[in-house]
PDB file of C-alpha atoms in Angstrom:
ATOM      1  CA  MET A   1     -13.479  -9.900  -2.345  1.00 95.00           C
ATOM      2  CA  ILE A   2     -12.887  -7.789   0.734  1.00 98.00           C
ATOM      3  CA  TYR A   3     -13.222  -4.015   0.823  1.00 98.00           C
ATOM      4  CA  GLY A   4     -11.181  -1.531   2.828  1.00 98.00           C
ATOM      5  CA  PHE A   5     -10.591   2.147   3.377  1.00 98.00           C
ATOM      6  CA  CYS A   6      -7.124   3.623   3.972  1.00 98.00           C
ATOM      7  CA  THR A   7      -6.935   6.152   6.788  1.00 98.00           C
ATOM      8  CA  GLY A   8      -3.802   7.977   5.610  1.00 96.00           C
ATOM      9  CA  PHE A   9      -5.308  10.716   3.420  1.00 96.00           C
ATOM     10  CA  ALA A  10      -8.496  10.968   5.484  1.00 97.00           C
ATOM     11  CA  THR A  11      -6.804  12.335   8.618  1.00 95.00           C
ATOM     12  CA  GLU A  12      -5.518  15.748   9.616  1.00 92.00           C
ATOM     13  CA  PRO A  13      -2.561  15.786   9.685  1.00 92.00           C
ATOM     14  CA  LEU A  14      -2.035  13.092   7.093  1.00 92.00           C
ATOM     15  CA  PHE A  15      -1.153   9.552   8.197  1.00 93.00           C
ATOM     16  CA  ARG A  16      -2.262  10.146  11.786  1.00 93.00           C
ATOM     17  CA  TYR A  17      -3.337   7.272  14.037  1.00 95.00           C
ATOM     18  CA  ASP A  18      -7.094   8.008  14.292  1.00 96.00           C
ATOM     19  CA  VAL A  19      -9.200   5.532  16.270  1.00 96.00           C
ATOM     20  CA  PRO A  20     -12.591   7.253  15.647  1.00 97.00           C
ATOM     21  CA  LEU A  21     -11.934   7.140  11.896  1.00 98.00           C
ATOM     22  CA  MET A  22     -10.968   3.477  12.108  1.00 97.00           C
ATOM     23  CA  ARG A  23     -14.219   2.677  13.914  1.00 97.00           C
ATOM     24  CA  SER A  24     -16.273   4.715  11.436  1.00 98.00           C
ATOM     25  CA  ILE A  25     -14.819   2.736   8.527  1.00 98.00           C
ATOM     26  CA  ILE A  26     -16.001  -0.550  10.021  1.00 97.00           C
ATOM     27  CA  GLU A  27     -19.374   0.973  10.927  1.00 98.00           C
ATOM     28  CA  ALA A  28     -19.780   2.050   7.281  1.00 98.00           C
ATOM     29  CA  GLY A  29     -19.620  -1.612   6.255  1.00 98.00           C
ATOM     30  CA  TYR A  30     -16.007  -2.045   5.150  1.00 98.00           C
ATOM     31  CA  ASP A  31     -14.223  -5.280   5.979  1.00 98.00           C
ATOM     32  CA  TYR A  32     -11.151  -3.498   7.321  1.00 98.00           C
ATOM     33  CA  ALA A  33      -9.458  -0.161   7.885  1.00 98.00           C
ATOM     34  CA  GLU A  34      -6.065   0.035   6.195  1.00 98.00           C
ATOM     35  CA  LEU A  35      -3.609   1.885   8.432  1.00 98.00           C
ATOM     36  CA  PRO A  36      -0.198   3.308   7.595  1.00 97.00           C
ATOM     37  CA  LEU A  37       2.159   0.923   9.367  1.00 97.00           C
ATOM     38  CA  MET A  38       4.459   3.811  10.239  1.00 95.00           C
ATOM     39  CA  CYS A  39       1.719   5.490  12.306  1.00 94.00           C
ATOM     40  CA  LEU A  40       2.171   2.742  14.913  1.00 94.00           C
ATOM     41  CA  GLN A  41       5.855   3.508  15.389  1.00 94.00           C
ATOM     42  CA  ASN A  42       5.462   5.703  18.466  1.00 93.00           C
ATOM     43  CA  LEU A  43       2.874   3.593  20.281  1.00 96.00           C
ATOM     44  CA  GLU A  44       3.767   1.634  23.396  1.00 96.00           C
ATOM     45  CA  GLU A  45       3.523  -2.150  23.302  1.00 95.00           C
ATOM     46  CA  SER A  46       0.622  -1.945  25.738  1.00 97.00           C
ATOM     47  CA  GLU A  47      -1.208   0.259  23.229  1.00 97.00           C
ATOM     48  CA  ILE A  48      -0.576  -2.283  20.467  1.00 97.00           C
ATOM     49  CA  ASP A  49      -1.944  -5.020  22.728  1.00 96.00           C
ATOM     50  CA  SER A  50      -5.023  -2.932  23.459  1.00 96.00           C
ATOM     51  CA  LEU A  51      -5.536  -2.224  19.759  1.00 97.00           C
ATOM     52  CA  SER A  52      -5.252  -5.925  18.906  1.00 97.00           C
ATOM     53  CA  SER A  53      -8.120  -6.690  21.292  1.00 96.00           C
ATOM     54  CA  TRP A  54     -10.648  -5.094  18.911  1.00 96.00           C
ATOM     55  CA  PHE A  55      -8.887  -4.312  15.638  1.00 96.00           C
ATOM     56  CA  SER A  56      -7.435  -6.473  12.884  1.00 97.00           C
ATOM     57  CA  ALA A  57      -6.715  -5.939   9.197  1.00 98.00           C
ATOM     58  CA  PRO A  58      -5.320  -8.101   6.404  1.00 98.00           C
ATOM     59  CA  VAL A  59      -3.149  -5.328   4.996  1.00 98.00           C
ATOM     60  CA  MET A  60      -1.384  -2.101   5.964  1.00 98.00           C
ATOM     61  CA  CYS A  61       0.263   0.543   3.812  1.00 98.00           C
ATOM     62  CA  ASN A  62       3.176   3.009   4.144  1.00 97.00           C
ATOM     63  CA  LEU A  63       5.878   0.576   5.217  1.00 98.00           C
ATOM     64  CA  PHE A  64       8.625   3.142   5.906  1.00 97.00           C
ATOM     65  CA  PRO A  65       8.621   6.748   7.103  1.00 96.00           C
ATOM     66  CA  GLY A  66      10.936   9.125   5.282  1.00 95.00           C
ATOM     67  CA  SER A  67      13.338   9.080   8.223  1.00 95.00           C
ATOM     68  CA  VAL A  68      14.472   5.498   7.538  1.00 95.00           C
ATOM     69  CA  PRO A  69      17.583   5.650   5.289  1.00 91.00           C
ATOM     70  CA  LEU A  70      16.982   2.835   2.814  1.00 96.00           C
ATOM     71  CA  TYR A  71      20.103   3.371   0.732  1.00 96.00           C
ATOM     72  CA  ASP A  72      22.825   3.863   3.315  1.00 90.00           C
ATOM     73  CA  ASP A  73      21.990   2.187   6.625  1.00 94.00           C
ATOM     74  CA  ARG A  74      20.833  -1.424   6.544  1.00 96.00           C
ATOM     75  CA  LYS A  75      20.989  -1.686  10.305  1.00 97.00           C
ATOM     76  CA  ALA A  76      18.498   1.164  10.656  1.00 96.00           C
ATOM     77  CA  VAL A  77      16.205  -0.607   8.182  1.00 98.00           C
ATOM     78  CA  ALA A  78      16.484  -3.901  10.080  1.00 98.00           C
ATOM     79  CA  ASP A  79      15.981  -2.216  13.461  1.00 98.00           C
ATOM     80  CA  TYR A  80      12.824  -0.494  12.225  1.00 98.00           C
ATOM     81  CA  LEU A  81      11.418  -3.694  10.726  1.00 98.00           C
ATOM     82  CA  SER A  82      12.226  -5.712  13.858  1.00 98.00           C
ATOM     83  CA  LEU A  83       9.892  -3.376  15.760  1.00 97.00           C
ATOM     84  CA  MET A  84       7.160  -2.842  13.196  1.00 98.00           C
ATOM     85  CA  LEU A  85       6.654  -6.209  11.512  1.00 98.00           C
ATOM     86  CA  PRO A  86       5.805  -8.066  14.753  1.00 98.00           C
ATOM     87  CA  ARG A  87       3.337  -5.275  15.542  1.00 98.00           C
ATOM     88  CA  ALA A  88       1.697  -5.726  12.167  1.00 98.00           C
ATOM     89  CA  SER A  89       1.557  -9.485  12.645  1.00 98.00           C
ATOM     90  CA  LYS A  90      -0.067  -9.038  16.053  1.00 97.00           C
ATOM     91  CA  LEU A  91      -2.854  -7.092  14.313  1.00 98.00           C
ATOM     92  CA  GLY A  92      -3.505  -9.882  11.825  1.00 98.00           C
ATOM     93  CA  VAL A  93      -1.716  -8.193   8.943  1.00 98.00           C
ATOM     94  CA  ARG A  94      -0.457 -10.505   6.216  1.00 98.00           C
ATOM     95  CA  GLU A  95       0.544  -7.902   3.600  1.00 98.00           C
ATOM     96  CA  VAL A  96       2.243  -4.518   3.897  1.00 98.00           C
ATOM     97  CA  VAL A  97       2.362  -2.069   1.007  1.00 98.00           C
ATOM     98  CA  PHE A  98       5.790  -0.606   0.238  1.00 98.00           C
ATOM     99  CA  GLY A  99       5.047   2.842  -1.152  1.00 97.00           C
ATOM    100  CA  SER A 100       7.075   5.161   1.080  1.00 97.00           C
ATOM    101  CA  GLY A 101       8.058   7.597  -1.654  1.00 97.00           C
ATOM    102  CA  LYS A 102      10.253   9.802   0.499  1.00 96.00           C
ATOM    103  CA  ALA A 103      12.240   6.883   1.898  1.00 96.00           C
ATOM    104  CA  ARG A 104      12.448   5.179  -1.485  1.00 97.00           C
ATOM    105  CA  THR A 105      13.682   8.217  -3.406  1.00 97.00           C
ATOM    106  CA  TYR A 106      17.361   7.744  -4.156  1.00 97.00           C
ATOM    107  CA  PRO A 107      19.862  10.610  -3.676  1.00 95.00           C
ATOM    108  CA  GLU A 108      21.525  12.603  -6.455  1.00 94.00           C
ATOM    109  CA  THR A 109      24.805  10.901  -5.613  1.00 95.00           C
ATOM    110  CA  MET A 110      23.441   7.629  -7.048  1.00 96.00           C
ATOM    111  CA  SER A 111      22.532   6.725 -10.596  1.00 97.00           C
ATOM    112  CA  CYS A 112      19.171   5.136 -11.326  1.00 97.00           C
ATOM    113  CA  ASN A 113      20.861   1.801 -12.063  1.00 98.00           C
ATOM    114  CA  GLN A 114      22.828   1.928  -8.807  1.00 97.00           C
ATOM    115  CA  ALA A 115      19.664   2.722  -6.854  1.00 98.00           C
ATOM    116  CA  TYR A 116      17.697  -0.034  -8.570  1.00 98.00           C
ATOM    117  CA  ASP A 117      20.363  -2.605  -7.777  1.00 98.00           C
ATOM    118  CA  ALA A 118      20.664  -1.395  -4.182  1.00 98.00           C
ATOM    119  CA  LEU A 119      16.906  -1.411  -3.633  1.00 98.00           C
ATOM    120  CA  SER A 120      16.514  -4.846  -5.203  1.00 98.00           C
ATOM    121  CA  ASP A 121      19.255  -6.270  -3.010  1.00 98.00           C
ATOM    122  CA  LEU A 122      17.862  -4.642   0.135  1.00 98.00           C
ATOM    123  CA  ILE A 123      14.451  -6.153  -0.542  1.00 98.00           C
ATOM    124  CA  ARG A 124      15.866  -9.570  -1.394  1.00 98.00           C
ATOM    125  CA  THR A 125      18.272  -9.865   1.538  1.00 98.00           C
ATOM    126  CA  VAL A 126      16.716  -7.797   4.350  1.00 98.00           C
ATOM    127  CA  ILE A 127      13.135  -6.627   3.863  1.00 98.00           C
ATOM    128  CA  ALA A 128      11.499  -9.721   2.345  1.00 98.00           C
ATOM    129  CA  PRO A 129      13.242 -12.270   4.618  1.00 98.00           C
ATOM    130  CA  MET A 130      12.272 -10.316   7.739  1.00 98.00           C
ATOM    131  CA  ALA A 131       8.708 -10.031   6.470  1.00 98.00           C
ATOM    132  CA  GLU A 132       8.590 -13.756   5.731  1.00 98.00           C
ATOM    133  CA  ASP A 133       9.742 -14.505   9.273  1.00 98.00           C
ATOM    134  CA  ASN A 134       6.652 -12.634  10.490  1.00 98.00           C
ATOM    135  CA  GLY A 135       4.226 -14.286   8.072  1.00 98.00           C
ATOM    136  CA  ILE A 136       3.963 -11.112   5.971  1.00 98.00           C
ATOM    137  CA  THR A 137       4.351 -10.376   2.268  1.00 98.00           C
ATOM    138  CA  ILE A 138       5.693  -6.997   1.152  1.00 98.00           C
ATOM    139  CA  LEU A 139       3.889  -5.447  -1.827  1.00 99.00           C
ATOM    140  CA  ILE A 140       5.754  -2.875  -3.900  1.00 98.00           C
ATOM    141  CA  GLU A 141       3.596   0.141  -4.796  1.00 98.00           C
ATOM    142  CA  PRO A 142       4.537   2.012  -7.966  1.00 98.00           C
ATOM    143  CA  LEU A 143       4.176   5.756  -7.316  1.00 98.00           C
ATOM    144  CA  SER A 144       3.470   8.813  -9.465  1.00 98.00           C
ATOM    145  CA  TYR A 145       6.484  10.382 -11.144  1.00 97.00           C
ATOM    146  CA  GLY A 146       6.126  13.474  -8.977  1.00 93.00           C
ATOM    147  CA  GLU A 147       6.269  11.496  -5.723  1.00 96.00           C
ATOM    148  CA  CYS A 148       9.296   9.248  -6.196  1.00 96.00           C
ATOM    149  CA  ASN A 149      12.173   8.786  -8.634  1.00 97.00           C
ATOM    150  CA  ILE A 150      12.157   4.981  -8.807  1.00 98.00           C
ATOM    151  CA  ILE A 151       9.522   2.256  -9.500  1.00 98.00           C
ATOM    152  CA  ASN A 152       6.864   4.579 -10.913  1.00 98.00           C
ATOM    153  CA  THR A 153       4.741   2.398 -13.170  1.00 98.00           C
ATOM    154  CA  ALA A 154       2.985  -0.912 -12.680  1.00 98.00           C
ATOM    155  CA  GLU A 155       5.334  -2.242 -15.359  1.00 98.00           C
ATOM    156  CA  ASP A 156       8.282  -1.110 -13.205  1.00 98.00           C
ATOM    157  CA  GLY A 157       6.790  -2.838 -10.180  1.00 98.00           C
ATOM    158  CA  TYR A 158       6.124  -6.024 -12.100  1.00 98.00           C
ATOM    159  CA  ASN A 159       9.711  -6.118 -13.357  1.00 98.00           C
ATOM    160  CA  LEU A 160      11.064  -5.492  -9.844  1.00 98.00           C
ATOM    161  CA  VAL A 161       9.050  -8.400  -8.462  1.00 98.00           C
ATOM    162  CA  LYS A 162      10.514 -10.655 -11.132  1.00 98.00           C
ATOM    163  CA  ASN A 163      14.025  -9.360 -10.447  1.00 98.00           C
ATOM    164  CA  VAL A 164      13.841  -9.791  -6.656  1.00 98.00           C
ATOM    165  CA  SER A 165      12.170 -13.190  -7.003  1.00 98.00           C
ATOM    166  CA  HIS A 166      11.325 -13.766  -3.341  1.00 98.00           C
ATOM    167  CA  PRO A 167       8.150 -15.510  -2.089  1.00 98.00           C
ATOM    168  CA  ALA A 168       7.488 -12.715   0.420  1.00 98.00           C
ATOM    169  CA  PHE A 169       7.630  -9.948  -2.190  1.00 98.00           C
ATOM    170  CA  SER A 170       4.916  -9.150  -4.704  1.00 98.00           C
ATOM    171  CA  LEU A 171       2.990  -6.317  -6.363  1.00 98.00           C
ATOM    172  CA  MET A 172       0.106  -4.023  -5.656  1.00 98.00           C
ATOM    173  CA  VAL A 173      -1.374  -1.512  -8.084  1.00 98.00           C
ATOM    174  CA  ASP A 174      -2.718   1.917  -7.233  1.00 98.00           C
ATOM    175  CA  VAL A 175      -5.078   3.127  -9.938  1.00 98.00           C
ATOM    176  CA  PHE A 176      -4.593   6.741  -8.762  1.00 98.00           C
ATOM    177  CA  HIS A 177      -0.863   6.600  -9.542  1.00 98.00           C
ATOM    178  CA  MET A 178      -1.443   4.699 -12.792  1.00 98.00           C
ATOM    179  CA  SER A 179      -3.812   7.433 -13.934  1.00 98.00           C
ATOM    180  CA  ASN A 180      -1.424  10.218 -12.890  1.00 97.00           C
ATOM    181  CA  ASN A 181       1.300   8.573 -14.980  1.00 97.00           C
ATOM    182  CA  SER A 182      -1.040   8.038 -17.955  1.00 97.00           C
ATOM    183  CA  GLU A 183      -0.201   4.353 -17.836  1.00 98.00           C
ATOM    184  CA  ASP A 184      -2.201   1.958 -19.964  1.00 98.00           C
ATOM    185  CA  PRO A 185      -4.475   0.092 -17.517  1.00 98.00           C
ATOM    186  CA  GLY A 186      -4.029  -2.941 -19.735  1.00 97.00           C
ATOM    187  CA  ILE A 187      -0.801  -3.648 -17.814  1.00 98.00           C
ATOM    188  CA  ILE A 188      -3.116  -5.232 -15.233  1.00 98.00           C
ATOM    189  CA  HIS A 189      -3.613  -8.158 -17.623  1.00 98.00           C
ATOM    190  CA  LYS A 190       0.135  -8.787 -17.866  1.00 98.00           C
ATOM    191  CA  ALA A 191       0.879  -8.384 -14.161  1.00 98.00           C
ATOM    192  CA  PHE A 192      -2.313  -9.913 -12.813  1.00 98.00           C
ATOM    193  CA  ASP A 193      -0.831 -13.061 -11.267  1.00 98.00           C
ATOM    194  CA  ASP A 194       1.497 -10.926  -9.122  1.00 98.00           C
ATOM    195  CA  ILE A 195      -1.115  -8.334  -8.060  1.00 98.00           C
ATOM    196  CA  LYS A 196      -2.058  -9.018  -4.437  1.00 98.00           C
ATOM    197  CA  HIS A 197      -3.747  -5.733  -3.499  1.00 98.00           C
ATOM    198  CA  VAL A 198      -5.352  -2.688  -5.136  1.00 98.00           C
ATOM    199  CA  HIS A 199      -5.827   0.966  -4.176  1.00 98.00           C
ATOM    200  CA  ILE A 200      -8.232   3.305  -5.937  1.00 98.00           C
ATOM    201  CA  ALA A 201      -8.944   7.022  -5.762  1.00 98.00           C
ATOM    202  CA  GLU A 202     -10.259   9.700  -8.052  1.00 97.00           C
ATOM    203  CA  PRO A 203      -8.160  12.772  -9.006  1.00 94.00           C
ATOM    204  CA  GLU A 204      -7.006  14.898  -6.061  1.00 95.00           C
ATOM    205  CA  ARG A 205      -7.680  11.880  -3.794  1.00 97.00           C
ATOM    206  CA  GLY A 206     -11.415  12.286  -4.262  1.00 97.00           C
ATOM    207  CA  LEU A 207     -13.827   9.680  -2.869  1.00 98.00           C
ATOM    208  CA  PRO A 208     -16.414   8.772  -5.539  1.00 97.00           C
ATOM    209  CA  VAL A 209     -20.019   8.307  -4.478  1.00 96.00           C
ATOM    210  CA  ASP A 210     -22.059   8.448  -7.724  1.00 96.00           C
ATOM    211  CA  HIS A 211     -19.747   7.243 -10.469  1.00 97.00           C
ATOM    212  CA  PHE A 212     -16.137   6.457 -11.299  1.00 98.00           C
ATOM    213  CA  SER A 213     -14.036   8.341 -13.819  1.00 97.00           C
ATOM    214  CA  ASP A 214     -13.422   6.603 -17.128  1.00 97.00           C
ATOM    215  CA  TYR A 215      -9.897   5.557 -16.135  1.00 98.00           C
ATOM    216  CA  VAL A 216     -10.923   4.020 -12.811  1.00 98.00           C
ATOM    217  CA  SER A 217     -13.900   2.320 -14.461  1.00 98.00           C
ATOM    218  CA  GLU A 218     -11.633   0.745 -17.091  1.00 98.00           C
ATOM    219  CA  ALA A 219      -9.158  -0.495 -14.477  1.00 98.00           C
ATOM    220  CA  LEU A 220     -11.953  -1.996 -12.372  1.00 98.00           C
ATOM    221  CA  SER A 221     -13.438  -3.652 -15.457  1.00 98.00           C
ATOM    222  CA  ILE A 222     -10.095  -5.302 -16.203  1.00 98.00           C
ATOM    223  CA  LEU A 223      -9.763  -6.502 -12.618  1.00 98.00           C
ATOM    224  CA  LYS A 224     -13.280  -7.921 -12.783  1.00 98.00           C
ATOM    225  CA  ALA A 225     -12.609  -9.632 -16.110  1.00 98.00           C
ATOM    226  CA  GLU A 226      -9.452 -11.213 -14.685  1.00 98.00           C
ATOM    227  CA  GLY A 227     -11.396 -12.512 -11.686  1.00 98.00           C
ATOM    228  CA  TYR A 228      -9.750 -10.372  -9.016  1.00 98.00           C
ATOM    229  CA  ASP A 229     -10.932 -11.620  -5.625  1.00 98.00           C
ATOM    230  CA  ARG A 230      -8.574 -10.159  -3.032  1.00 98.00           C
ATOM    231  CA  ALA A 231      -8.495  -6.956  -0.983  1.00 98.00           C
ATOM    232  CA  ILE A 232      -9.222  -3.574  -2.554  1.00 98.00           C
ATOM    233  CA  SER A 233      -9.102  -0.256  -0.706  1.00 98.00           C
ATOM    234  CA  TYR A 234     -10.091   3.325  -1.265  1.00 98.00           C
ATOM    235  CA  GLU A 235      -7.131   5.584  -0.514  1.00 98.00           C
ATOM    236  CA  THR A 236      -8.857   8.954  -0.493  1.00 98.00           C
ATOM    237  CA  GLU A 237     -10.005  11.884   1.534  1.00 97.00           C
ATOM    238  CA  ASP A 238     -12.905  11.222   3.895  1.00 97.00           C
ATOM    239  CA  GLY A 239     -16.505  11.455   2.720  1.00 97.00           C
ATOM    240  CA  ASP A 240     -19.670   9.406   2.339  1.00 98.00           C
ATOM    241  CA  LYS A 241     -18.022   6.061   2.876  1.00 98.00           C
ATOM    242  CA  LYS A 242     -21.252   4.035   2.713  1.00 98.00           C
ATOM    243  CA  ARG A 243     -22.207   5.322  -0.749  1.00 98.00           C
ATOM    244  CA  ALA A 244     -18.649   4.860  -1.973  1.00 98.00           C
ATOM    245  CA  LEU A 245     -18.641   1.260  -0.787  1.00 98.00           C
ATOM    246  CA  HIS A 246     -21.939   0.545  -2.547  1.00 98.00           C
ATOM    247  CA  LEU A 247     -20.523   2.026  -5.759  1.00 98.00           C
ATOM    248  CA  LEU A 248     -17.403  -0.143  -5.561  1.00 98.00           C
ATOM    249  CA  ARG A 249     -19.342  -3.322  -4.823  1.00 97.00           C
ATOM    250  CA  SER A 250     -21.571  -2.615  -7.808  1.00 96.00           C
ATOM    251  CA  ALA A 251     -18.591  -2.120 -10.101  1.00 95.00           C
ATOM    252  CA  ILE A 252     -16.518  -5.154  -9.231  1.00 91.00           C
TER     253      ILE A 252
END
C-alpha cells in the first residue's frame, strides 16, 4: 500500500501548482503528492525538467481542464494529451485520474446516450491509446451528481470500463463522491478487480484526524477485506497531515 495526498483542494486558489505544499506532503510521511495534471499545462519544459529532478509520483488527477472540448474537437483533445502525457511520464506517473467534471459534462444539445457513446469512443480511440503510448493508464472517476451529468456512480464507471474494454483504461473510486450520491459501498466488491486507485475525504472535503465517518469506515473496511494494496490518497483541504496519515494506516 502507498499513501498520497492530493494538492488540488488544499491550495488557494484550487488546483494551483504549489511546491511548498508538495514538499510538506512528503515531509509529513506520505509516499507521494498527487498533483492535478492540468496544473502543469502552463509550465515551461525546463520547469518540468527541474521538477523531475526531485519529484515523482505514481498517479496524478484532473486529466482535463474545462477548456478542453471533449465532445466536439478531437484534435484539441489530442493536442492537449500530446503535451501533457509525456510530462506526466517524465515525472514517473503511471496512472492519471479522469475526473474533469466540467470538461466531461455533455451539452444540452446531446442526449445522455449520444454523450455516452461519444465519450466511450473518444476514450477507446484517442485517450487510452495515447496514454498507452506513454506507459500510462487512464482511470475514470465517477463524480457526484451535482458536479457532472455523466458517469456519476462507481457502477457507472465500472460499466464504462467494460464497454471501452481497453488495457490502458480502468477505474478509480472516490469515497467522497460515493457518499454524496448515497451509493452502496458494497459496489466495491463487484468492481474490485478494476479499481486501480482510491480517493477519500470526509464531508465538505474535510481531512479526518481522529476518526472516519461511518460511510468512509465501511468503504475502507471493504477495501481491506478485498486485499486492496495499491495507491490511496486523501483529496481534502489542508490540515494535520501526519495525524491523518496515521489514522489511514491504522484503518487499512
